[in-house]
Coordinates of C-alpha atoms in Angstrom, one line a residue:
Chain A
M1 CA -51.7 -16.7 -23.8
R2 CA -51.0 -15.6 -20.3
S3 CA -54.6 -15.6 -19.4
T4 CA -55.2 -19.2 -20.6
R5 CA -52.3 -20.4 -18.6
R6 CA -53.6 -18.7 -15.5
L7 CA -57.0 -20.3 -16.2
A8 CA -55.5 -23.7 -16.5
L9 CA -53.6 -23.2 -13.3
G10 CA -56.7 -22.1 -11.5
A11 CA -58.6 -25.1 -12.9
S12 CA -56.0 -27.6 -11.8
I13 CA -55.9 -26.1 -8.3
L14 CA -59.6 -26.3 -8.0
A15 CA -59.5 -29.9 -9.3
S16 CA -56.9 -31.0 -6.8
L17 CA -58.7 -29.3 -4.0
A18 CA -61.8 -31.2 -4.9
I19 CA -59.9 -34.5 -5.0
A20 CA -58.2 -33.7 -1.7
G21 CA -61.6 -32.7 -0.2
T22 CA -63.3 -36.0 -1.1
A23 CA -60.3 -38.2 0.0
G24 CA -59.8 -36.3 3.2
G25 CA -63.5 -36.4 4.0
G26 CA -63.6 -40.2 3.4
A27 CA -60.7 -40.8 5.8
I28 CA -62.3 -38.7 8.5
V29 CA -65.5 -40.6 8.4
T30 CA -63.8 -44.0 8.8
A31 CA -61.6 -42.7 11.6
Q32 CA -64.7 -41.7 13.5
D33 CA -66.4 -45.0 12.7
Q34 CA -63.8 -47.5 13.6
P35 CA -61.3 -47.8 16.5
T36 CA -57.6 -48.2 15.7
V37 CA -56.4 -51.8 15.4
V38 CA -52.8 -52.1 16.7
V39 CA -51.2 -55.3 15.4
G40 CA -48.3 -57.1 17.0
S41 CA -46.4 -60.2 16.1
D42 CA -43.4 -62.4 17.0
A43 CA -40.1 -61.3 15.6
F44 CA -39.8 -64.0 12.8
Y45 CA -41.0 -63.7 9.2
E46 CA -44.1 -65.9 9.3
S47 CA -45.7 -64.2 12.3
V48 CA -44.9 -60.8 10.8
L49 CA -46.5 -61.9 7.6
A50 CA -49.7 -63.2 9.2
A51 CA -50.0 -59.9 11.2
E52 CA -49.4 -57.9 8.0
I53 CA -52.1 -59.9 6.2
Y54 CA -54.6 -59.2 9.0
A55 CA -53.6 -55.6 9.0
Q56 CA -54.1 -55.1 5.3
A57 CA -57.4 -57.1 5.2
L58 CA -58.8 -54.8 8.0
E59 CA -57.5 -51.7 6.3
A60 CA -59.3 -52.7 3.1
E61 CA -62.5 -52.7 5.2
G62 CA -61.9 -49.2 6.5
Y63 CA -60.3 -49.9 9.8
P64 CA -57.4 -47.7 10.8
V65 CA -54.4 -49.9 11.5
D66 CA -51.2 -49.2 13.5
R67 CA -48.3 -51.6 13.0
A68 CA -46.5 -50.5 16.2
G69 CA -46.1 -54.1 17.5
L70 CA -44.9 -55.9 14.4
A71 CA -41.9 -58.2 15.2
I72 CA -42.0 -57.2 18.9
G73 CA -40.4 -60.4 20.1
A74 CA -41.3 -63.9 21.2
R75 CA -44.5 -64.9 22.9
P76 CA -43.7 -63.7 26.4
A77 CA -42.8 -60.2 25.1
R78 CA -45.8 -60.2 22.7
L79 CA -48.3 -61.2 25.4
A80 CA -46.9 -58.5 27.8
A81 CA -47.7 -55.9 25.1
F82 CA -51.1 -57.4 24.5
E83 CA -52.0 -57.5 28.2
S84 CA -50.9 -53.9 28.7
G85 CA -53.0 -52.8 25.7
Q86 CA -50.1 -51.7 23.6
I87 CA -51.3 -54.1 20.9
N88 CA -54.8 -55.4 20.4
L89 CA -54.5 -57.9 17.6
M90 CA -51.9 -60.6 17.1
P91 CA -51.5 -63.9 15.2
E92 CA -51.1 -66.9 17.6
Y93 CA -50.0 -70.4 17.0
I94 CA -52.9 -72.1 18.6
G95 CA -51.5 -75.2 20.1
F96 CA -48.4 -73.4 21.3
G97 CA -50.4 -70.6 22.8
L98 CA -52.6 -73.1 24.6
E99 CA -49.6 -74.9 26.0
F100 CA -48.0 -71.7 27.1
F101 CA -51.0 -71.0 29.4
T102 CA -51.8 -74.6 30.5
R103 CA -48.2 -75.7 31.1
G104 CA -47.0 -72.5 32.7
T105 CA -45.6 -72.7 36.2
D106 CA -48.4 -70.6 37.6
A107 CA -51.3 -72.3 35.8
S108 CA -54.2 -73.2 38.1
E109 CA -55.2 -76.9 38.4
E110 CA -58.3 -76.2 36.3
I111 CA -56.3 -74.7 33.5
A112 CA -53.4 -77.2 33.8
A113 CA -56.0 -80.0 33.2
I114 CA -56.7 -78.8 29.7
E115 CA -54.9 -80.9 27.2
T116 CA -53.9 -80.1 23.7
S117 CA -55.9 -82.3 21.4
G118 CA -54.0 -82.4 18.2
N119 CA -57.0 -80.8 16.6
A120 CA -56.7 -77.1 15.8
E121 CA -60.4 -76.3 16.0
A122 CA -60.7 -78.0 19.4
D123 CA -57.5 -76.3 20.7
A124 CA -58.8 -72.9 19.6
Q125 CA -61.9 -73.6 21.7
S126 CA -59.7 -74.7 24.6
L127 CA -57.6 -71.5 24.3
Q128 CA -60.8 -69.5 24.4
S129 CA -62.0 -71.3 27.5
V130 CA -58.5 -70.6 29.1
F131 CA -58.9 -66.9 28.2
D132 CA -62.4 -66.8 29.7
A133 CA -61.3 -68.6 32.9
L134 CA -58.4 -66.2 33.4
D135 CA -60.5 -63.1 32.5
Y136 CA -57.9 -62.5 29.8
N137 CA -60.2 -60.3 27.7
A138 CA -59.2 -61.9 24.4
T139 CA -61.1 -63.6 21.6
V140 CA -59.7 -66.3 19.4
L141 CA -61.0 -66.0 15.8
G142 CA -61.0 -68.8 13.1
V143 CA -57.9 -70.9 12.8
S144 CA -55.9 -71.2 9.6
A145 CA -56.2 -74.3 7.4
G146 CA -52.4 -75.0 7.4
Q147 CA -50.0 -75.3 10.3
D148 CA -46.4 -74.5 11.2
T149 CA -45.0 -76.5 14.1
N150 CA -41.6 -76.6 15.7
A151 CA -39.1 -79.2 14.7
A152 CA -35.6 -80.4 15.6
V153 CA -33.7 -80.2 12.3
V154 CA -30.2 -81.6 11.6
R155 CA -27.9 -81.6 8.6
P156 CA -27.7 -84.9 6.6
D157 CA -24.1 -85.4 7.7
T158 CA -25.0 -85.2 11.4
A159 CA -28.0 -87.5 10.9
E160 CA -25.7 -90.1 9.2
E161 CA -22.9 -89.8 11.8
F162 CA -25.1 -90.2 14.8
G163 CA -27.9 -92.3 13.2
L164 CA -30.6 -89.8 13.8
S165 CA -34.0 -90.0 12.3
A166 CA -36.4 -89.3 15.2
M167 CA -36.1 -87.0 18.2
S168 CA -35.9 -90.0 20.6
D169 CA -32.5 -90.8 19.0
L170 CA -31.1 -87.5 20.4
A171 CA -30.8 -88.5 24.1
A172 CA -28.1 -91.2 23.6
V173 CA -25.7 -88.8 21.8
Q174 CA -26.8 -85.5 23.4
D175 CA -23.4 -84.5 24.9
E176 CA -21.8 -84.7 21.5
L177 CA -24.4 -82.5 19.8
R178 CA -24.4 -78.7 19.8
F179 CA -28.0 -77.5 20.2
G180 CA -29.4 -74.2 18.9
L181 CA -32.5 -73.2 20.8
P182 CA -34.4 -69.9 21.2
P183 CA -33.8 -68.2 24.6
E184 CA -37.6 -68.5 25.4
C185 CA -37.3 -72.3 25.1
E186 CA -36.5 -72.6 28.8
A187 CA -39.9 -71.4 29.9
N188 CA -41.8 -73.0 27.0
A189 CA -43.5 -76.4 27.6
P190 CA -43.5 -77.7 23.9
C191 CA -39.8 -76.8 23.7
R192 CA -37.9 -77.5 27.0
G193 CA -40.7 -79.7 28.3
A194 CA -40.7 -81.8 25.2
L195 CA -36.9 -82.1 25.1
E196 CA -36.4 -82.7 28.8
D197 CA -39.4 -84.7 29.9
A198 CA -40.3 -86.6 26.8
Y199 CA -37.0 -87.0 25.0
G200 CA -34.6 -87.1 28.0
I201 CA -32.3 -84.3 27.1
T202 CA -30.6 -82.9 30.3
W203 CA -31.4 -79.2 30.8
P204 CA -29.6 -77.1 29.8
P205 CA -28.0 -79.1 27.0
A206 CA -24.2 -79.4 27.5
Q207 CA -23.5 -77.4 24.4
L208 CA -26.2 -74.8 23.9
S209 CA -26.4 -71.7 21.7
A210 CA -29.3 -69.3 22.3
L211 CA -30.5 -67.9 19.0
P212 CA -33.8 -66.1 17.9
A213 CA -36.6 -68.6 17.0
C214 CA -37.2 -69.4 13.3
G215 CA -34.8 -66.7 12.1
A216 CA -32.0 -66.4 9.6
E217 CA -29.4 -66.5 12.4
I218 CA -30.3 -70.0 13.7
A219 CA -30.6 -71.4 10.2
G220 CA -27.3 -69.8 9.3
A221 CA -25.6 -71.3 12.3
L222 CA -26.9 -74.8 11.3
E223 CA -25.7 -74.2 7.7
G224 CA -22.3 -72.9 8.9
N225 CA -21.8 -76.0 11.1
A226 CA -21.8 -73.9 14.3
I227 CA -24.6 -76.0 15.7
D228 CA -25.8 -79.5 15.0
V229 CA -29.5 -79.5 16.1
A230 CA -31.6 -76.5 15.3
W231 CA -35.1 -75.8 16.7
L232 CA -36.7 -74.4 13.6
C233 CA -40.2 -73.7 12.3
S234 CA -41.4 -76.6 10.1
T235 CA -42.4 -74.2 7.3
Q236 CA -39.0 -72.6 7.2
P237 CA -38.1 -72.8 3.5
I238 CA -34.4 -73.3 4.1
I239 CA -35.0 -76.8 5.4
A240 CA -36.1 -78.2 2.1
Q241 CA -33.7 -75.9 0.2
N242 CA -30.6 -77.4 2.0
G243 CA -32.0 -80.9 2.2
W244 CA -31.9 -80.9 6.0
I245 CA -33.5 -83.7 8.0
V246 CA -36.5 -83.0 10.1
L247 CA -36.3 -85.4 13.1
A248 CA -39.6 -87.1 13.6
D249 CA -41.6 -86.1 16.7
D250 CA -42.1 -89.8 17.5
L251 CA -43.6 -89.1 21.0
E252 CA -46.0 -86.5 19.5
T253 CA -44.9 -83.6 21.8
Q254 CA -45.6 -80.8 19.4
P255 CA -49.1 -79.3 19.4
P256 CA -50.8 -78.2 16.2
G257 CA -49.3 -74.9 15.0
N258 CA -52.3 -73.5 13.2
L259 CA -52.4 -69.7 13.1
A260 CA -55.4 -67.7 14.4
P261 CA -55.9 -64.0 15.1
V262 CA -56.3 -63.2 18.8
I263 CA -58.1 -59.9 19.3
S264 CA -58.6 -57.9 22.5
N265 CA -62.2 -57.7 23.8
E266 CA -61.8 -54.0 24.5
L267 CA -61.3 -53.5 20.8
L268 CA -64.2 -55.7 19.9
D269 CA -66.5 -53.7 22.2
Q270 CA -65.8 -50.6 20.1
I271 CA -66.6 -52.3 16.8
D272 CA -70.1 -52.6 15.5
G273 CA -71.1 -56.2 15.4
G274 CA -68.1 -57.2 17.6
A275 CA -66.2 -60.4 16.9
D276 CA -68.6 -61.4 14.1
S277 CA -67.6 -58.3 12.0
V278 CA -63.9 -59.0 12.4
A279 CA -64.4 -62.8 11.9
A280 CA -66.3 -62.1 8.7
I281 CA -63.1 -60.4 7.3
L282 CA -60.4 -62.6 8.8
D283 CA -61.9 -66.1 8.8
P284 CA -62.1 -66.5 5.0
I285 CA -58.5 -65.4 4.8
S286 CA -57.4 -67.9 7.5
A287 CA -59.2 -70.6 5.5
Q288 CA -56.9 -69.9 2.6
L289 CA -53.7 -70.1 4.7
T290 CA -52.8 -73.7 4.0
T291 CA -49.4 -75.2 5.0
D292 CA -48.4 -75.0 1.3
V293 CA -49.4 -71.3 1.1
L294 CA -47.5 -70.5 4.3
T295 CA -44.4 -72.3 3.0
E296 CA -44.7 -70.6 -0.4
L297 CA -45.1 -67.1 1.0
G298 CA -42.3 -67.9 3.5
V299 CA -39.9 -68.6 0.6
R300 CA -40.6 -65.2 -0.9
I301 CA -39.8 -63.4 2.4
A302 CA -37.0 -65.6 3.9
V303 CA -35.3 -66.6 0.7
D304 CA -36.2 -64.1 -2.0
Q305 CA -36.0 -61.3 0.6
E306 CA -39.3 -59.7 -0.5
D307 CA -41.0 -57.3 1.8
P308 CA -43.7 -59.0 4.0
E309 CA -45.9 -56.0 3.2
D310 CA -45.8 -56.7 -0.6
V311 CA -46.1 -60.4 -0.2
A312 CA -49.2 -59.9 2.0
A313 CA -50.7 -57.5 -0.5
E314 CA -50.3 -59.9 -3.4
F315 CA -51.7 -62.8 -1.4
L316 CA -54.8 -60.7 -0.5
A317 CA -55.1 -59.5 -4.1
G318 CA -55.0 -63.1 -5.3
L319 CA -57.9 -64.0 -2.9
S320 CA -60.2 -61.2 -4.1
E321 CA -59.8 -62.2 -7.8
Chain B
M1 CA -37.6 -54.1 42.0
E2 CA -38.3 -56.9 44.4
Q3 CA -37.9 -59.4 41.6
M4 CA -34.5 -57.8 40.8
I5 CA -33.3 -58.0 44.3
A6 CA -34.5 -61.6 44.5
F7 CA -32.6 -62.4 41.3
L8 CA -29.4 -60.7 42.6
T9 CA -29.5 -62.3 46.0
D10 CA -30.2 -65.8 44.8
P11 CA -26.9 -67.8 45.3
A12 CA -27.8 -69.9 42.2
N13 CA -27.3 -66.8 40.1
W14 CA -23.7 -66.4 41.3
Q15 CA -22.3 -69.7 40.1
D16 CA -21.8 -71.7 37.0
Q17 CA -21.7 -70.6 33.4
A18 CA -24.9 -68.5 33.6
G19 CA -23.9 -66.9 37.0
I20 CA -23.1 -63.3 37.4
P21 CA -19.3 -63.6 37.9
N22 CA -18.9 -65.6 34.7
R23 CA -21.1 -63.3 32.7
L24 CA -19.2 -60.3 34.0
I25 CA -15.9 -61.9 33.0
E26 CA -17.3 -62.7 29.6
H27 CA -18.5 -59.2 29.2
L28 CA -15.3 -57.6 30.2
T29 CA -13.2 -60.0 28.1
I30 CA -14.9 -59.2 24.9
S31 CA -15.1 -55.5 25.7
L32 CA -11.4 -55.1 26.7
L33 CA -10.2 -57.3 23.8
A34 CA -12.2 -55.2 21.3
V35 CA -10.9 -51.9 22.8
A36 CA -7.3 -53.2 23.0
C37 CA -7.4 -54.2 19.3
A38 CA -9.1 -51.0 18.4
S39 CA -6.4 -49.0 20.2
A40 CA -3.7 -50.7 18.3
I41 CA -5.3 -49.6 15.0
A42 CA -6.5 -46.2 16.2
L43 CA -3.3 -45.2 18.0
A44 CA -1.1 -46.0 15.1
L45 CA -3.3 -44.2 12.6
G46 CA -3.9 -41.3 15.1
F47 CA -0.1 -40.8 15.7
Y48 CA 0.5 -40.7 12.0
I49 CA -2.3 -38.2 11.2
G50 CA -1.6 -36.1 14.3
H51 CA 2.1 -35.9 13.8
T52 CA 2.3 -35.4 10.1
G53 CA -1.0 -33.8 9.5
K54 CA -1.5 -36.0 6.5
L55 CA -4.6 -38.1 5.7
Q56 CA -6.7 -35.9 8.0
L57 CA -9.7 -36.1 5.7
L58 CA -9.6 -39.9 5.6
G59 CA -9.3 -40.1 9.3
I60 CA -12.3 -37.8 10.0
N61 CA -14.4 -39.6 7.5
L62 CA -13.5 -43.0 8.6
A63 CA -14.4 -42.0 12.2
N64 CA -17.7 -40.5 11.2
I65 CA -18.7 -43.5 9.0
G66 CA -17.8 -45.8 11.9
R67 CA -20.0 -43.8 14.3
A68 CA -22.9 -43.7 11.9
V69 CA -23.2 -47.5 11.3
P70 CA -25.3 -49.3 13.8
S71 CA -23.5 -52.1 15.6
Y72 CA -26.4 -54.5 15.4
A73 CA -26.4 -54.3 11.7
V74 CA -22.7 -54.8 11.5
M75 CA -23.0 -57.8 13.7
V76 CA -25.8 -59.5 11.7
M77 CA -24.1 -58.7 8.4
L78 CA -20.8 -60.2 9.6
L79 CA -22.5 -63.5 10.8
P80 CA -22.8 -65.3 7.5
V81 CA -19.3 -64.0 6.5
M82 CA -17.7 -65.3 9.7
L83 CA -19.5 -68.6 9.4
G84 CA -18.5 -68.9 5.8
L85 CA -14.9 -68.2 6.5
A86 CA -14.6 -70.8 9.2
P87 CA -13.9 -73.8 7.0
V88 CA -11.6 -71.7 4.8
L89 CA -9.5 -70.3 7.6
G90 CA -9.9 -73.4 9.8
Y91 CA -11.3 -71.9 12.9
D92 CA -14.2 -73.4 15.0
P93 CA -17.6 -72.3 13.5
Q94 CA -18.8 -71.7 17.0
I95 CA -16.2 -68.8 17.2
G96 CA -17.7 -67.5 13.9
L97 CA -21.1 -67.5 15.6
R98 CA -20.6 -66.4 19.1
F99 CA -17.4 -64.4 19.1
L100 CA -16.2 -62.9 15.8
P101 CA -19.3 -61.0 14.7
I102 CA -19.8 -59.2 18.0
F103 CA -16.0 -58.7 18.5
L104 CA -15.6 -57.1 15.1
A105 CA -18.7 -55.0 15.6
M106 CA -17.3 -53.7 18.9
L107 CA -13.9 -53.1 17.2
F108 CA -15.6 -50.9 14.6
L109 CA -17.4 -49.1 17.4
A110 CA -14.2 -48.4 19.4
V111 CA -11.9 -47.2 16.7
P112 CA -13.5 -43.8 15.9
P113 CA -13.4 -42.2 19.4
I114 CA -9.8 -43.3 20.1
L115 CA -8.7 -42.3 16.6
V116 CA -10.2 -38.8 16.9
A117 CA -8.9 -38.3 20.4
T118 CA -5.4 -39.4 19.4
Y119 CA -5.0 -37.1 16.4
A120 CA -6.9 -34.2 18.0
G121 CA -4.7 -34.6 21.2
I122 CA -1.5 -34.6 19.2
Q123 CA -2.6 -31.8 16.9
Q124 CA -3.5 -29.4 19.7
V125 CA 0.1 -29.5 21.0
D126 CA 1.6 -26.1 20.4
R127 CA 3.4 -25.9 17.1
D128 CA 6.1 -23.8 18.7
L129 CA 6.9 -26.6 21.0
T130 CA 7.4 -29.2 18.3
E131 CA 9.4 -26.7 16.2
S132 CA 11.7 -25.9 19.0
S133 CA 12.1 -29.6 19.8
R134 CA 13.1 -30.1 16.2
G135 CA 15.5 -27.2 16.6
M136 CA 17.1 -28.8 19.6
G137 CA 17.9 -31.8 17.4
M138 CA 15.3 -34.2 18.5
T139 CA 14.3 -36.9 16.0
E140 CA 10.7 -37.1 14.8
R141 CA 10.2 -40.2 16.9
Q142 CA 11.6 -38.4 20.0
I143 CA 9.2 -35.5 19.3
L144 CA 6.3 -37.8 19.2
T145 CA 7.1 -39.9 22.2
R146 CA 8.7 -37.2 24.5
V147 CA 6.8 -34.1 23.6
E148 CA 3.5 -34.8 21.8
L149 CA 2.5 -38.0 23.5
P150 CA 2.8 -36.8 27.1
L151 CA 1.0 -33.6 26.3
A152 CA -1.8 -35.5 24.5
S153 CA -2.1 -38.4 27.0
A154 CA -5.0 -37.0 28.9
V155 CA -7.0 -36.4 25.7
I156 CA -6.2 -39.8 24.4
V157 CA -7.3 -41.5 27.6
G158 CA -10.5 -39.5 27.2
G159 CA -11.0 -41.2 23.9
F160 CA -10.5 -44.6 25.6
R161 CA -13.1 -43.7 28.1
V162 CA -15.7 -42.9 25.4
A163 CA -14.7 -46.1 23.5
L164 CA -14.9 -48.4 26.5
L165 CA -18.1 -46.9 27.8
Q166 CA -19.8 -47.4 24.4
V167 CA -18.4 -50.9 24.0
I168 CA -19.4 -52.1 27.4
A169 CA -22.9 -50.7 26.9
T170 CA -23.3 -52.1 23.3
A171 CA -21.6 -55.5 23.8
T172 CA -25.0 -56.6 25.3
I173 CA -26.3 -57.1 21.7
G174 CA -23.9 -60.1 21.4
A175 CA -26.5 -62.1 23.3
F176 CA -28.7 -62.1 20.2
L177 CA -26.1 -64.3 18.5
A178 CA -25.7 -66.8 21.3
G179 CA -22.9 -64.6 22.8
G180 CA -22.3 -64.6 26.5
G181 CA -21.8 -61.5 28.7
L182 CA -24.3 -59.5 30.7
G183 CA -26.5 -59.0 27.6
R184 CA -27.7 -62.6 28.2
Y185 CA -29.7 -61.5 31.2
I186 CA -31.4 -58.8 29.1
V187 CA -32.2 -61.0 26.1
D188 CA -33.2 -64.0 28.2
G189 CA -35.1 -61.8 30.7
I190 CA -37.2 -60.5 27.8
A191 CA -37.6 -63.9 26.2
L192 CA -38.6 -65.6 29.5
R193 CA -40.6 -62.6 30.7
D194 CA -38.4 -62.7 33.8
N195 CA -38.3 -59.0 34.9
G196 CA -36.0 -59.7 37.8
M197 CA -33.4 -61.1 35.4
L198 CA -34.0 -58.3 32.9
Y199 CA -33.6 -55.4 35.4
A200 CA -30.6 -57.1 37.1
G201 CA -29.0 -57.3 33.7
V202 CA -29.7 -53.6 33.0
L203 CA -28.3 -52.6 36.4
L204 CA -25.2 -54.7 36.0
V205 CA -24.4 -53.3 32.6
A206 CA -24.9 -49.7 33.8
G207 CA -22.9 -50.4 36.9
L208 CA -20.0 -51.9 35.0
A209 CA -20.0 -49.0 32.5
I210 CA -20.1 -46.4 35.2
G211 CA -17.5 -48.2 37.3
T212 CA -15.1 -48.5 34.4
D213 CA -15.6 -44.9 33.5
V214 CA -14.8 -43.7 37.0
L215 CA -11.7 -45.9 37.1
L216 CA -10.5 -44.4 33.8
S217 CA -11.2 -40.9 34.8
W218 CA -8.9 -41.5 37.8
L219 CA -6.3 -42.9 35.4
Q220 CA -6.8 -39.9 33.1
R221 CA -5.9 -37.5 35.9
R222 CA -2.9 -39.7 37.0
L223 CA -1.6 -39.8 33.4
T224 CA -1.5 -36.1 32.9
P225 CA 2.0 -34.8 33.6
R226 CA 1.8 -32.5 36.7
G227 CA 3.2 -29.5 34.9
V228 CA 0.5 -29.8 32.2
R229 CA -2.4 -30.4 34.6
L230 CA -3.1 -26.7 35.1
A231 CA -2.4 -25.8 31.5
T232 CA -4.7 -28.4 30.0
E233 CA -7.8 -27.0 31.5
S234 CA -8.4 -25.4 28.1
S235 CA -7.9 -28.6 26.1
P236 CA -10.9 -30.5 24.7
T237 CA -12.6 -32.7 27.3
T238 CA -14.1 -36.1 26.9
A239 CA -17.5 -34.6 26.5
E240 CA -16.5 -32.4 23.6
L241 CA -14.8 -35.3 21.8
A242 CA -17.8 -37.6 22.2

């Protein structure tokens, strides 16, 4: 009896050693083959989700992935991390990223002359040419099918009281409205530039609350009647859920908000096949990220409080079926 | 560094709502208000626990729980509650957004150090002293106010120092919820990638915290009865209580 038990124990130890050996061996081989991808994203759910989708897709192909930069902050903070090499892959909203560089105060004439076109593919190429002109060492991969742009959103009672249906209706009643805008709006052309130059809102608005972009706080503040006009993401599920009114961007100030992975050239140099190998993994996924899909996945994270990691995993599993 | 000096020396940054004087006042207002309200709670509870020796376990645990909960989480969790209560209690929802969550989070942060300092300060008063006071015919109230409180005052002020230092440093997070104060420079500095603004904010918060602490340490020395000053060298210091 005792001897059989000892035999069984020995066999199980041997078996587990064998399993550990193969698993460990496999991991070591990939670690040697591929450089570590460090993903970063903006602090709000959709950007985190996109970064998580990229991360898991690359992991499935054997790339080691570090999530150190997830939810690092708004574009200026994220770009600072990207430029210093702390992250080397990030989702970017193409039109907004392009405007950030072309409408920035220190943009050269050549770069400032580049216009957003309203077409995501063309804007992705423009962004790439901006990167090349600036020696920015970044590559823009394929853009997503769907988009998420920024929108001024009001409650139905505010819309009725002040007769608001488009953003150009705001200027006449601006002093009576309490605005909720992200703190980075001030240096952001499609935000402050659109409000101030196109729609005639004095800067800063008389009643301004600075709240994190596209987050639960700014939505909560609108819902709780602490602000009247909230600068939200157009795919933010709470808009439809609460029957809020999205003010029409009648002067077409908002660029296309299609998502694309932006990857550092230093990382690409270490990968066999460079940009093509990564594009072969990520482009088919971006093609499936339609506006409906982005909204639907957003509901699961922002409303149902599911983990972005799980939502990304299920989305990718659905693609491979 | 140059950017920071440029920010600090720009006259435009010393006026209006977003100017340094106004942000400083906002920061001090919320910090002092939170510590004042926390004191009312913590002193009352601390006197009771210290004088009677009852509810000690509750006091210690309350203080420890308070110290373990991160202020940012408290603030974000309170936001929907405070916004939801606005129509019920009839206050302006803007207060529920910009003031109450951060104020209450700072209140919870400030209670534990003052509470612990108060009851520890009163408890370390020599039992022989309180017994003989009682023997002299002093009432319980007289024992507390004339014997225990003067002897514990230095330790209690030490608790204030810890509380105010923590609150001034932590009140910066209010800027995430549209709050004012010096935290605005830090949050906006990061958002706008304006390093001058960011470092100026960090310097101002640190300067305010250190300045307040120096002021209170002077007050702490002044408040100690002269006769006790020599004797209290063995009493717990601020560092030990923190």
